[in-house]
Amino acid sequence: MRIFSIVIAALLCASGDTKSNPIRAEIEIRGEDSLTYDVDCWAMLCKGKPTVMQKVNQNTARKHRQIKTGSGAKNQPFANRVKYGIKASPATSAWAAHRKWSSAEEFPFASTADGGKNAILVGVTENSQEEQKTSLRTFYHSNRIWAYNETTNSSERSWFEITGFKTRAGTTAKVGPYCKAFNARDSKVCSASTKVVGAWGFDVAEYAYVYNHQKKKFEYVGK
């Protein structure tokens, strides 16, 4: 009888309401956001960052970007590399119209409960970040993923799982090397001896940092 009750309860629990029953969906890559998502794929596939996350509201997301208690992405460490002790930027490339790798991509996303403190940061172009904002917003909207309601403590449709990455129809976008490996669940790319260079011209894993709140500094993660 107890097992039957558990099964019924699980069936009544709508997709997205719990961590164990998330909304499962792929993210569509639009173009230059293939760079930002390759950072995320590496973080999930090789650094144990979660594929199942809970969306949070905008106020919480803003706090996650701050340096006081969050990732420090708001301080834009890659635009101020000398100040923050960040190693030299990789060379610009024609792929990104020679724009600088100055904007901080962070994963887990600041828009999730796992975002903020201990998030992995890599310098990318501002354009790739803007494209990611659009594609991530579309991902949330098309899959009806809602933010956790702090007022009512409602988790309704707030949990989701990233199952893979694909290109948006009608674009010339391409899935990056770490996201291809993520789709195939191929962890061979995680080896420190394996160089994984995307169309942008560098291995994102070689330029990753995390803000250490105790030491109050950005620390190199690397492969």
PDB file of C-alpha atoms in Angstrom:
ATOM      1  CA  MET A   1       0.000   0.000   0.000  1.00  0.00           C
ATOM      2  CA  ARG A   2       2.867   2.363   0.874  1.00  0.00           C
ATOM      3  CA  ILE A   3       4.561   1.764  -2.491  1.00  0.00           C
ATOM      4  CA  PHE A   4       1.260   2.408  -4.258  1.00  0.00           C
ATOM      5  CA  SER A   5       0.876   5.711  -2.392  1.00  0.00           C
ATOM      6  CA  ILE A   6       4.387   6.794  -3.345  1.00  0.00           C
ATOM      7  CA  VAL A   7       3.712   6.040  -7.016  1.00  0.00           C
ATOM      8  CA  ILE A   8       0.456   8.017  -6.931  1.00  0.00           C
ATOM      9  CA  ALA A   9       2.195  10.955  -5.251  1.00  0.00           C
ATOM     10  CA  ALA A  10       4.900  10.940  -7.920  1.00  0.00           C
ATOM     11  CA  LEU A  11       2.308  10.929 -10.675  1.00  0.00           C
ATOM     12  CA  LEU A  12       0.493  13.850  -9.084  1.00  0.00           C
ATOM     13  CA  CYS A  13       3.725  15.849  -8.822  1.00  0.00           C
ATOM     14  CA  ALA A  14       3.952  17.957 -11.971  1.00  0.00           C
ATOM     15  CA  SER A  15       7.129  18.059 -14.016  1.00  0.00           C
ATOM     16  CA  GLY A  16       9.406  20.822 -12.757  1.00  0.00           C
ATOM     17  CA  ASP A  17       8.031  20.947  -9.220  1.00  0.00           C
ATOM     18  CA  THR A  18      10.848  18.915  -7.653  1.00  0.00           C
ATOM     19  CA  LYS A  19      14.537  18.283  -8.239  1.00  0.00           C
ATOM     20  CA  SER A  20      13.819  14.603  -8.854  1.00  0.00           C
ATOM     21  CA  ASN A  21      11.247  15.414 -11.536  1.00  0.00           C
ATOM     22  CA  PRO A  22      12.657  18.357 -13.519  1.00  0.00           C
ATOM     23  CA  ILE A  23      11.535  19.748 -16.857  1.00  0.00           C
ATOM     24  CA  ARG A  24      13.978  18.122 -19.279  1.00  0.00           C
ATOM     25  CA  ALA A  25      14.932  20.083 -22.393  1.00  0.00           C
ATOM     26  CA  GLU A  26      17.693  21.052 -24.822  1.00  0.00           C
ATOM     27  CA  ILE A  27      19.092  24.554 -25.246  1.00  0.00           C
ATOM     28  CA  GLU A  28      19.204  26.044 -28.748  1.00  0.00           C
ATOM     29  CA  ILE A  29      22.426  27.772 -29.776  1.00  0.00           C
ATOM     30  CA  ARG A  30      21.885  30.834 -31.958  1.00  0.00           C
ATOM     31  CA  GLY A  31      25.418  31.812 -33.015  1.00  0.00           C
ATOM     32  CA  GLU A  32      28.190  33.372 -30.955  1.00  0.00           C
ATOM     33  CA  ASP A  33      26.565  32.014 -27.790  1.00  0.00           C
ATOM     34  CA  SER A  34      28.190  28.707 -28.744  1.00  0.00           C
ATOM     35  CA  LEU A  35      31.221  30.081 -26.875  1.00  0.00           C
ATOM     36  CA  THR A  36      29.371  30.824 -23.630  1.00  0.00           C
ATOM     37  CA  TYR A  37      27.604  27.479 -23.697  1.00  0.00           C
ATOM     38  CA  ASP A  38      30.894  25.681 -24.302  1.00  0.00           C
ATOM     39  CA  VAL A  39      32.067  27.110 -20.976  1.00  0.00           C
ATOM     40  CA  ASP A  40      28.902  25.736 -19.383  1.00  0.00           C
ATOM     41  CA  CYS A  41      29.261  22.325 -21.032  1.00  0.00           C
ATOM     42  CA  TRP A  42      32.837  22.015 -19.794  1.00  0.00           C
ATOM     43  CA  ALA A  43      31.719  22.980 -16.276  1.00  0.00           C
ATOM     44  CA  MET A  44      28.985  20.322 -16.287  1.00  0.00           C
ATOM     45  CA  LEU A  45      30.875  17.548 -18.043  1.00  0.00           C
ATOM     46  CA  CYS A  46      34.311  18.007 -16.508  1.00  0.00           C
ATOM     47  CA  LYS A  47      33.915  19.949 -13.254  1.00  0.00           C
ATOM     48  CA  GLY A  48      30.817  18.342 -11.776  1.00  0.00           C
ATOM     49  CA  LYS A  49      28.588  21.394 -12.020  1.00  0.00           C
ATOM     50  CA  PRO A  50      24.876  20.478 -12.006  1.00  0.00           C
ATOM     51  CA  THR A  51      22.740  19.721 -15.035  1.00  0.00           C
ATOM     52  CA  VAL A  52      19.607  19.913 -12.867  1.00  0.00           C
ATOM     53  CA  MET A  53      18.950  23.397 -11.505  1.00  0.00           C
ATOM     54  CA  GLN A  54      16.210  25.563 -10.022  1.00  0.00           C
ATOM     55  CA  LYS A  55      15.390  28.941 -11.559  1.00  0.00           C
ATOM     56  CA  VAL A  56      15.367  31.961  -9.228  1.00  0.00           C
ATOM     57  CA  ASN A  57      13.992  35.493  -9.532  1.00  0.00           C
ATOM     58  CA  GLN A  58      15.879  38.482 -10.935  1.00  0.00           C
ATOM     59  CA  ASN A  59      16.730  39.983  -7.539  1.00  0.00           C
ATOM     60  CA  THR A  60      18.439  36.770  -6.450  1.00  0.00           C
ATOM     61  CA  ALA A  61      20.197  36.509  -9.816  1.00  0.00           C
ATOM     62  CA  ARG A  62      21.616  40.016  -9.370  1.00  0.00           C
ATOM     63  CA  LYS A  63      22.967  39.086  -5.931  1.00  0.00           C
ATOM     64  CA  HIS A  64      24.589  35.998  -7.431  1.00  0.00           C
ATOM     65  CA  ARG A  65      26.711  38.213  -9.713  1.00  0.00           C
ATOM     66  CA  GLN A  66      28.029  40.414  -6.903  1.00  0.00           C
ATOM     67  CA  ILE A  67      31.448  39.903  -5.367  1.00  0.00           C
ATOM     68  CA  LYS A  68      30.305  40.156  -1.727  1.00  0.00           C
ATOM     69  CA  THR A  69      28.482  36.821  -1.624  1.00  0.00           C
ATOM     70  CA  GLY A  70      28.326  35.717  -5.256  1.00  0.00           C
ATOM     71  CA  SER A  71      30.530  34.876  -8.231  1.00  0.00           C
ATOM     72  CA  GLY A  72      32.113  38.297  -8.667  1.00  0.00           C
ATOM     73  CA  ALA A  73      31.083  38.369 -12.331  1.00  0.00           C
ATOM     74  CA  LYS A  74      29.618  41.858 -11.890  1.00  0.00           C
ATOM     75  CA  ASN A  75      33.131  43.194 -11.243  1.00  0.00           C
ATOM     76  CA  GLN A  76      34.091  42.083 -14.773  1.00  0.00           C
ATOM     77  CA  PRO A  77      37.481  40.590 -13.845  1.00  0.00           C
ATOM     78  CA  PHE A  78      38.301  39.795 -17.480  1.00  0.00           C
ATOM     79  CA  ALA A  79      38.010  43.462 -18.429  1.00  0.00           C
ATOM     80  CA  ASN A  80      40.431  44.274 -15.581  1.00  0.00           C
ATOM     81  CA  ARG A  81      42.855  41.353 -15.736  1.00  0.00           C
ATOM     82  CA  VAL A  82      45.875  43.074 -14.165  1.00  0.00           C
ATOM     83  CA  LYS A  83      43.829  44.459 -11.272  1.00  0.00           C
ATOM     84  CA  TYR A  84      42.390  41.038 -10.414  1.00  0.00           C
ATOM     85  CA  GLY A  85      45.443  38.904 -11.168  1.00  0.00           C
ATOM     86  CA  ILE A  86      43.895  37.224 -14.212  1.00  0.00           C
ATOM     87  CA  LYS A  87      46.300  35.808 -16.793  1.00  0.00           C
ATOM     88  CA  ALA A  88      46.580  37.435 -20.205  1.00  0.00           C
ATOM     89  CA  SER A  89      43.655  37.102 -22.573  1.00  0.00           C
ATOM     90  CA  PRO A  90      43.845  34.718 -25.523  1.00  0.00           C
ATOM     91  CA  ALA A  91      44.302  36.411 -28.886  1.00  0.00           C
ATOM     92  CA  THR A  92      41.181  37.828 -30.487  1.00  0.00           C
ATOM     93  CA  SER A  93      39.869  36.017 -33.543  1.00  0.00           C
ATOM     94  CA  ALA A  94      38.035  36.667 -36.781  1.00  0.00           C
ATOM     95  CA  TRP A  95      35.306  34.327 -35.496  1.00  0.00           C
ATOM     96  CA  ALA A  96      34.288  37.032 -33.009  1.00  0.00           C
ATOM     97  CA  ALA A  97      35.178  39.969 -35.285  1.00  0.00           C
ATOM     98  CA  HIS A  98      38.231  40.523 -33.060  1.00  0.00           C
ATOM     99  CA  ARG A  99      36.133  41.638 -30.112  1.00  0.00           C
ATOM    100  CA  LYS A 100      37.761  41.277 -26.695  1.00  0.00           C
ATOM    101  CA  TRP A 101      37.145  38.343 -24.338  1.00  0.00           C
ATOM    102  CA  SER A 102      36.218  40.773 -21.566  1.00  0.00           C
ATOM    103  CA  SER A 103      32.747  39.725 -20.365  1.00  0.00           C
ATOM    104  CA  ALA A 104      32.447  37.132 -17.586  1.00  0.00           C
ATOM    105  CA  GLU A 105      30.441  34.026 -18.438  1.00  0.00           C
ATOM    106  CA  GLU A 106      29.457  32.200 -15.260  1.00  0.00           C
ATOM    107  CA  PHE A 107      28.168  28.729 -14.551  1.00  0.00           C
ATOM    108  CA  PRO A 108      25.978  27.622 -12.911  1.00  0.00           C
ATOM    109  CA  PHE A 109      23.811  30.406 -14.320  1.00  0.00           C
ATOM    110  CA  ALA A 110      23.200  33.356 -11.983  1.00  0.00           C
ATOM    111  CA  SER A 111      19.499  32.802 -12.703  1.00  0.00           C
ATOM    112  CA  THR A 112      19.595  29.495 -10.796  1.00  0.00           C
ATOM    113  CA  ALA A 113      19.804  28.590  -7.109  1.00  0.00           C
ATOM    114  CA  ASP A 114      23.224  26.999  -7.681  1.00  0.00           C
ATOM    115  CA  GLY A 115      24.557  30.212  -9.226  1.00  0.00           C
ATOM    116  CA  GLY A 116      26.696  32.766  -7.443  1.00  0.00           C
ATOM    117  CA  LYS A 117      29.321  31.578  -4.979  1.00  0.00           C
ATOM    118  CA  ASN A 118      31.787  29.066  -6.498  1.00  0.00           C
ATOM    119  CA  ALA A 119      30.498  29.629 -10.043  1.00  0.00           C
ATOM    120  CA  ILE A 120      33.101  29.092 -12.755  1.00  0.00           C
ATOM    121  CA  LEU A 121      34.005  32.227 -14.739  1.00  0.00           C
ATOM    122  CA  VAL A 122      35.559  32.514 -18.209  1.00  0.00           C
ATOM    123  CA  GLY A 123      36.080  35.640 -20.304  1.00  0.00           C
ATOM    124  CA  VAL A 124      33.939  35.782 -23.459  1.00  0.00           C
ATOM    125  CA  THR A 125      32.689  38.513 -25.800  1.00  0.00           C
ATOM    126  CA  GLU A 126      29.853  40.823 -24.815  1.00  0.00           C
ATOM    127  CA  ASN A 127      28.087  39.813 -28.014  1.00  0.00           C
ATOM    128  CA  SER A 128      28.142  36.129 -27.060  1.00  0.00           C
ATOM    129  CA  GLN A 129      26.667  37.060 -23.676  1.00  0.00           C
ATOM    130  CA  GLU A 130      23.848  39.035 -25.282  1.00  0.00           C
ATOM    131  CA  GLU A 131      23.023  36.127 -27.581  1.00  0.00           C
ATOM    132  CA  GLN A 132      23.020  33.789 -24.600  1.00  0.00           C
ATOM    133  CA  LYS A 133      20.603  36.060 -22.736  1.00  0.00           C
ATOM    134  CA  THR A 134      18.202  35.709 -25.654  1.00  0.00           C
ATOM    135  CA  SER A 135      18.597  31.946 -26.053  1.00  0.00           C
ATOM    136  CA  LEU A 136      18.362  31.271 -22.310  1.00  0.00           C
ATOM    137  CA  ARG A 137      15.283  33.482 -22.010  1.00  0.00           C
ATOM    138  CA  THR A 138      13.749  31.545 -24.909  1.00  0.00           C
ATOM    139  CA  PHE A 139      14.665  28.248 -23.212  1.00  0.00           C
ATOM    140  CA  TYR A 140      12.884  29.287 -20.011  1.00  0.00           C
ATOM    141  CA  HIS A 141       9.866  30.706 -21.832  1.00  0.00           C
ATOM    142  CA  SER A 142       9.302  27.906 -24.356  1.00  0.00           C
ATOM    143  CA  ASN A 143       9.554  25.241 -21.652  1.00  0.00           C
ATOM    144  CA  ARG A 144       7.435  27.226 -19.182  1.00  0.00           C
ATOM    145  CA  ILE A 145      10.156  27.233 -16.543  1.00  0.00           C
ATOM    146  CA  TRP A 146       9.241  29.620 -13.738  1.00  0.00           C
ATOM    147  CA  ALA A 147      11.291  31.158 -10.949  1.00  0.00           C
ATOM    148  CA  TYR A 148      11.015  29.762  -7.441  1.00  0.00           C
ATOM    149  CA  ASN A 149       8.504  31.945  -5.583  1.00  0.00           C
ATOM    150  CA  GLU A 150      10.180  33.122  -2.374  1.00  0.00           C
ATOM    151  CA  THR A 151       6.959  34.691  -1.073  1.00  0.00           C
ATOM    152  CA  THR A 152       4.820  31.563  -1.269  1.00  0.00           C
ATOM    153  CA  ASN A 153       7.714  29.052  -1.208  1.00  0.00           C
ATOM    154  CA  SER A 154       6.318  27.592  -4.410  1.00  0.00           C
ATOM    155  CA  SER A 155       8.645  25.454  -6.534  1.00  0.00           C
ATOM    156  CA  GLU A 156       6.048  25.012  -9.269  1.00  0.00           C
ATOM    157  CA  ARG A 157       7.783  24.439 -12.636  1.00  0.00           C
ATOM    158  CA  SER A 158      11.059  25.865 -11.288  1.00  0.00           C
ATOM    159  CA  TRP A 159      13.279  22.778 -11.657  1.00  0.00           C
ATOM    160  CA  PHE A 160      14.839  21.927 -15.022  1.00  0.00           C
ATOM    161  CA  GLU A 161      17.495  19.673 -16.499  1.00  0.00           C
ATOM    162  CA  ILE A 162      19.717  20.551 -19.447  1.00  0.00           C
ATOM    163  CA  THR A 163      19.731  17.402 -21.566  1.00  0.00           C
ATOM    164  CA  GLY A 164      21.798  18.714 -24.456  1.00  0.00           C
ATOM    165  CA  PHE A 165      22.505  21.466 -26.958  1.00  0.00           C
ATOM    166  CA  LYS A 166      21.424  21.930 -30.555  1.00  0.00           C
ATOM    167  CA  THR A 167      21.544  24.697 -33.149  1.00  0.00           C
ATOM    168  CA  ARG A 168      18.574  26.920 -33.804  1.00  0.00           C
ATOM    169  CA  ALA A 169      16.891  26.252 -37.150  1.00  0.00           C
ATOM    170  CA  GLY A 170      17.592  28.884 -39.783  1.00  0.00           C
ATOM    171  CA  THR A 171      20.943  29.943 -38.301  1.00  0.00           C
ATOM    172  CA  THR A 172      24.541  29.143 -39.184  1.00  0.00           C
ATOM    173  CA  ALA A 173      25.317  28.373 -35.548  1.00  0.00           C
ATOM    174  CA  LYS A 174      27.486  25.412 -34.629  1.00  0.00           C
ATOM    175  CA  VAL A 175      27.671  23.431 -31.410  1.00  0.00           C
ATOM    176  CA  GLY A 176      31.055  23.898 -29.716  1.00  0.00           C
ATOM    177  CA  PRO A 177      33.447  21.014 -28.931  1.00  0.00           C
ATOM    178  CA  TYR A 178      32.661  20.706 -25.226  1.00  0.00           C
ATOM    179  CA  CYS A 179      28.924  20.800 -25.921  1.00  0.00           C
ATOM    180  CA  LYS A 180      29.337  18.080 -28.546  1.00  0.00           C
ATOM    181  CA  ALA A 181      31.123  16.026 -25.909  1.00  0.00           C
ATOM    182  CA  PHE A 182      28.407  16.861 -23.370  1.00  0.00           C
ATOM    183  CA  ASN A 183      25.738  15.644 -25.799  1.00  0.00           C
ATOM    184  CA  ALA A 184      27.666  12.383 -26.221  1.00  0.00           C
ATOM    185  CA  ARG A 185      28.569  12.219 -22.495  1.00  0.00           C
ATOM    186  CA  ASP A 186      32.166  11.820 -23.648  1.00  0.00           C
ATOM    187  CA  SER A 187      34.466  12.778 -20.771  1.00  0.00           C
ATOM    188  CA  LYS A 188      37.688  12.118 -22.700  1.00  0.00           C
ATOM    189  CA  VAL A 189      37.821  15.854 -23.463  1.00  0.00           C
ATOM    190  CA  CYS A 190      38.250  16.500 -19.725  1.00  0.00           C
ATOM    191  CA  SER A 191      41.802  15.169 -19.689  1.00  0.00           C
ATOM    192  CA  ALA A 192      44.400  17.848 -18.913  1.00  0.00           C
ATOM    193  CA  SER A 193      46.478  16.504 -21.795  1.00  0.00           C
ATOM    194  CA  THR A 194      43.648  16.960 -24.309  1.00  0.00           C
ATOM    195  CA  LYS A 195      43.442  20.409 -25.891  1.00  0.00           C
ATOM    196  CA  VAL A 196      39.898  21.259 -26.983  1.00  0.00           C
ATOM    197  CA  VAL A 197      39.923  24.352 -29.185  1.00  0.00           C
ATOM    198  CA  GLY A 198      36.674  25.854 -30.436  1.00  0.00           C
ATOM    199  CA  ALA A 199      36.120  27.959 -33.549  1.00  0.00           C
ATOM    200  CA  TRP A 200      36.968  31.017 -31.419  1.00  0.00           C
ATOM    201  CA  GLY A 201      40.589  29.834 -31.218  1.00  0.00           C
ATOM    202  CA  PHE A 202      41.206  28.681 -27.625  1.00  0.00           C
ATOM    203  CA  ASP A 203      40.310  26.035 -25.051  1.00  0.00           C
ATOM    204  CA  VAL A 204      37.883  27.659 -22.588  1.00  0.00           C
ATOM    205  CA  ALA A 205      39.079  25.323 -19.813  1.00  0.00           C
ATOM    206  CA  GLU A 206      42.490  27.010 -19.853  1.00  0.00           C
ATOM    207  CA  TYR A 207      41.010  30.383 -18.878  1.00  0.00           C
ATOM    208  CA  ALA A 208      38.632  29.491 -16.045  1.00  0.00           C
ATOM    209  CA  TYR A 209      38.540  31.172 -12.627  1.00  0.00           C
ATOM    210  CA  VAL A 210      36.525  31.032  -9.401  1.00  0.00           C
ATOM    211  CA  TYR A 211      36.300  33.790  -6.800  1.00  0.00           C
ATOM    212  CA  ASN A 212      37.705  32.714  -3.426  1.00  0.00           C
ATOM    213  CA  HIS A 213      35.762  34.592  -0.741  1.00  0.00           C
ATOM    214  CA  GLN A 214      38.193  33.764   2.049  1.00  0.00           C
ATOM    215  CA  LYS A 215      41.250  34.990   0.153  1.00  0.00           C
ATOM    216  CA  LYS A 216      39.230  37.702  -1.637  1.00  0.00           C
ATOM    217  CA  LYS A 217      40.773  36.917  -5.004  1.00  0.00           C
ATOM    218  CA  PHE A 218      39.992  35.192  -8.286  1.00  0.00           C
ATOM    219  CA  GLU A 219      41.743  31.834  -8.414  1.00  0.00           C
ATOM    220  CA  TYR A 220      42.712  29.922 -11.524  1.00  0.00           C
ATOM    221  CA  VAL A 221      40.794  26.683 -12.084  1.00  0.00           C
ATOM    222  CA  GLY A 222      42.258  25.374 -15.293  1.00  0.00           C
ATOM    223  CA  LYS A 223      41.758  21.928 -16.691  1.00  0.00           C
TER     224      LYS A 223
END
